[in-house]
Amino acid sequence: MAEAAILRVRHCGADIFCRRPPPRCPACGSPLRGAGLSTAPVRLPSPFRQGHRQPRAFLLRPTAGTFLRGYDGKSDLHVGITNSNGVVYNYSEEGIHRAETGWEQCISIPLVQPDMFGLLQQWDKLLEEFSVGEAWLPHRYEEHDHNCYTYTLAFINSVLTAQGKRQMSKSEFTEKFVIPQTKKASKYITLHQELTANDFYIVPFFPDQENQC
């Protein structure tokens, strides 16, 4: 079931978030119809993707539930990597999984650019060969030091090494690629939760924010 869209209307020096465009400003009561282009409702892009439609990507989702249903911001997260058909390779205490379902609402970070023709062709073979290595047998799993993130980053670094590029540390990859996406997701989750409880969520903005998305 798809979640209802989140809309933003700007009026009275505030961002008014809602599910449906209101006929009047909930802050001042003025009619919004015909109030000008600046007050037109804008649909906020969702930061979440259908993971099985994201080829050759790093995926992040809650271990249980989804980001918009039941996630409290503190629960454990699980990560995986898709092949060219959206099958999600991920590592747990049961070993390597090749999931064709279960990753329908994820944060997705593309790993291969469209012009990387050689890597596009080799991706599935590289991912499968890497995943059958002894390092990813069930008994090797350790919750804090040899886990799903260890697996995904090790694969990414194996690809970088094969391309003659420098490997990335966990902190470097997280800061550069993961944190910017999780910040967007966190804001979106907050709006979703507010609009689950209320018709509107009003946030004042400063003049220098007016041109920002």
C-alpha positions as semicolon CSV with decimal commas, in nm:
position;residue;x (nm);y (nm);z (nm)
1;M;0,000;0,000;0,000
2;A;0,151;0,331;-0,112
3;E;0,178;0,609;0,142
4;A;-0,013;0,932;0,069
5;A;0,202;1,209;-0,073
6;I;0,329;1,494;0,144
7;L;0,261;1,842;0,005
8;R;0,418;2,176;0,099
9;V;0,240;2,509;0,074
10;R;0,419;2,835;0,156
11;H;0,220;3,117;0,316
12;C;0,251;3,357;0,611
13;G;0,629;3,306;0,617
14;A;0,586;2,938;0,692
15;D;0,605;2,599;0,527
16;I;0,267;2,431;0,567
17;F;0,291;2,055;0,519
18;C;-0,025;1,859;0,446
19;R;-0,171;1,562;0,258
20;R;-0,430;1,766;0,065
21;P;-0,405;2,134;-0,042
22;P;-0,616;2,340;0,201
23;P;-0,862;2,597;0,056
24;R;-0,750;2,844;0,323
25;C;-0,422;2,903;0,503
26;P;-0,443;2,718;0,836
27;A;-0,226;2,989;0,994
28;C;-0,414;3,306;0,894
29;G;-0,738;3,187;0,733
30;S;-0,680;3,366;0,400
31;P;-0,800;3,192;0,083
32;L;-0,514;3,017;-0,099
33;R;-0,690;2,970;-0,432
34;G;-0,567;3,242;-0,667
35;A;-0,304;3,357;-0,418
36;G;-0,026;3,319;-0,674
37;L;0,232;3,068;-0,790
38;S;0,437;3,103;-0,472
39;T;0,157;2,940;-0,271
40;A;0,101;2,652;-0,514
41;P;0,135;2,314;-0,343
42;V;0,460;2,128;-0,411
43;R;0,486;1,752;-0,371
44;L;0,788;1,649;-0,165
45;P;0,991;1,370;-0,325
46;S;1,004;1,058;-0,111
47;P;1,357;0,954;-0,008
48;F;1,251;0,589;-0,020
49;R;1,271;0,354;-0,318
50;Q;1,142;0,013;-0,415
51;G;1,470;-0,166;-0,358
52;H;1,403;-0,448;-0,604
53;R;1,380;-0,189;-0,882
54;Q;1,720;-0,038;-0,799
55;P;1,989;-0,231;-0,987
56;R;2,350;-0,232;-0,864
57;A;2,275;-0,028;-0,553
58;F;2,350;-0,017;-0,182
59;L;2,021;-0,049;0,009
60;L;1,936;0,040;0,367
61;R;1,616;-0,052;0,555
62;P;1,501;-0,127;0,911
63;T;1,567;-0,484;1,021
64;A;1,199;-0,507;1,117
65;G;0,908;-0,315;0,964
66;T;0,957;-0,016;0,733
67;F;1,077;0,342;0,770
68;L;0,720;0,477;0,761
69;R;0,558;0,203;0,967
70;G;0,695;0,133;1,312
71;Y;1,048;0,272;1,280
72;D;1,146;0,478;1,586
73;G;1,478;0,614;1,464
74;K;1,676;0,390;1,697
75;S;1,596;0,038;1,578
76;D;1,856;-0,172;1,400
77;L;1,910;-0,123;1,028
78;H;2,001;-0,381;0,765
79;V;2,193;-0,325;0,442
80;G;2,242;-0,513;0,119
81;I;2,351;-0,482;-0,243
82;T;2,138;-0,547;-0,551
83;N;2,240;-0,728;-0,865
84;S;2,129;-0,607;-1,208
85;N;1,783;-0,761;-1,158
86;G;1,711;-0,612;-0,816
87;V;1,788;-0,928;-0,618
88;V;1,922;-0,809;-0,281
89;Y;2,237;-0,986;-0,159
90;N;2,265;-0,944;0,217
91;Y;2,449;-1,110;0,504
92;S;2,314;-1,219;0,843
93;E;2,374;-1,485;1,107
94;E;2,219;-1,730;0,860
95;G;2,475;-1,647;0,591
96;I;2,418;-1,488;0,251
97;H;2,061;-1,423;0,139
98;R;1,950;-1,348;-0,216
99;A;1,619;-1,173;-0,153
100;E;1,361;-1,111;-0,423
101;T;1,112;-0,956;-0,179
102;G;1,125;-0,768;0,151
103;W;1,314;-0,459;0,038
104;E;1,021;-0,260;-0,099
105;Q;1,088;0,059;0,102
106;C;1,458;0,146;0,124
107;I;1,715;0,418;0,107
108;S;1,901;0,346;-0,217
109;I;2,250;0,459;-0,314
110;P;2,350;0,377;-0,676
111;L;2,695;0,220;-0,701
112;V;2,754;0,208;-1,077
113;Q;2,740;0,500;-1,319
114;P;2,572;0,449;-1,660
115;D;2,902;0,498;-1,845
116;M;3,083;0,220;-1,655
117;F;3,013;-0,034;-1,929
118;G;3,262;-0,299;-1,817
119;L;3,138;-0,296;-1,459
120;L;2,775;-0,302;-1,571
121;Q;2,842;-0,626;-1,756
122;Q;3,050;-0,789;-1,480
123;W;2,850;-0,679;-1,175
124;D;2,638;-0,990;-1,124
125;K;2,934;-1,225;-1,169
126;L;3,150;-1,025;-0,928
127;L;2,874;-1,008;-0,666
128;E;2,797;-1,380;-0,682
129;E;3,163;-1,486;-0,671
130;F;3,232;-1,255;-0,379
131;S;2,928;-1,380;-0,187
132;V;3,028;-1,747;-0,192
133;G;3,355;-1,672;-0,013
134;E;3,424;-1,841;0,321
135;A;3,420;-1,505;0,498
136;W;3,042;-1,496;0,463
137;L;2,955;-1,837;0,604
138;P;2,695;-1,826;0,886
139;H;2,937;-1,912;1,167
140;R;3,160;-1,618;1,076
141;Y;2,885;-1,366;1,149
142;E;2,942;-1,137;1,448
143;E;2,684;-0,873;1,530
144;H;2,924;-0,581;1,578
145;D;3,242;-0,666;1,389
146;H;3,148;-0,895;1,100
147;N;2,796;-0,810;0,989
148;C;2,584;-0,694;0,695
149;Y;2,771;-0,363;0,671
150;T;3,106;-0,545;0,676
151;Y;2,987;-0,756;0,383
152;T;2,856;-0,470;0,169
153;L;3,158;-0,247;0,225
154;A;3,400;-0,534;0,161
155;F;3,232;-0,598;-0,174
156;I;3,239;-0,230;-0,266
157;N;3,609;-0,216;-0,178
158;S;3,681;-0,529;-0,382
159;V;3,530;-0,354;-0,684
160;L;3,729;-0,037;-0,616
161;T;4,050;-0,240;-0,588
162;A;3,981;-0,418;-0,918
163;Q;3,941;-0,075;-1,080
164;G;4,269;0,044;-0,933
165;K;4,093;0,285;-0,698
166;R;4,145;0,355;-0,330
167;Q;3,939;0,161;-0,079
168;M;3,701;0,338;0,160
169;S;3,675;0,302;0,536
170;K;3,338;0,241;0,698
171;S;3,332;0,593;0,843
172;E;3,426;0,748;0,508
173;F;3,158;0,561;0,313
174;T;2,898;0,633;0,580
175;E;2,974;1,004;0,597
176;K;2,998;1,056;0,222
177;F;2,709;0,844;0,098
178;V;2,484;0,721;0,377
179;I;2,443;1,016;0,616
180;P;2,321;1,267;0,351
181;Q;2,045;1,020;0,255
182;T;1,950;0,931;0,613
183;K;1,919;1,300;0,701
184;K;1,665;1,347;0,420
185;A;1,486;1,033;0,533
186;S;1,473;1,150;0,894
187;K;1,305;1,478;0,796
188;Y;1,055;1,295;0,578
189;I;0,973;1,047;0,856
190;T;0,912;1,337;1,096
191;L;0,668;1,497;0,851
192;H;0,495;1,165;0,792
193;Q;0,450;1,110;1,166
194;E;0,318;1,462;1,221
195;L;0,067;1,429;0,938
196;T;-0,047;1,092;1,066
197;A;-0,159;1,269;1,384
198;N;-0,259;1,610;1,241
199;D;-0,397;1,764;0,922
200;F;-0,118;2,022;0,906
201;Y;0,239;2,070;1,022
202;I;0,352;2,433;1,015
203;V;0,719;2,532;1,022
204;P;0,831;2,899;1,001
205;F;1,112;2,964;0,756
206;F;1,371;3,238;0,721
207;P;1,406;3,456;0,408
208;D;1,722;3,274;0,290
209;Q;1,525;2,947;0,285
210;E;1,272;3,075;0,036
211;N;1,460;2,951;-0,269
212;Q;1,549;2,617;-0,117
213;C;1,360;2,294;-0,182
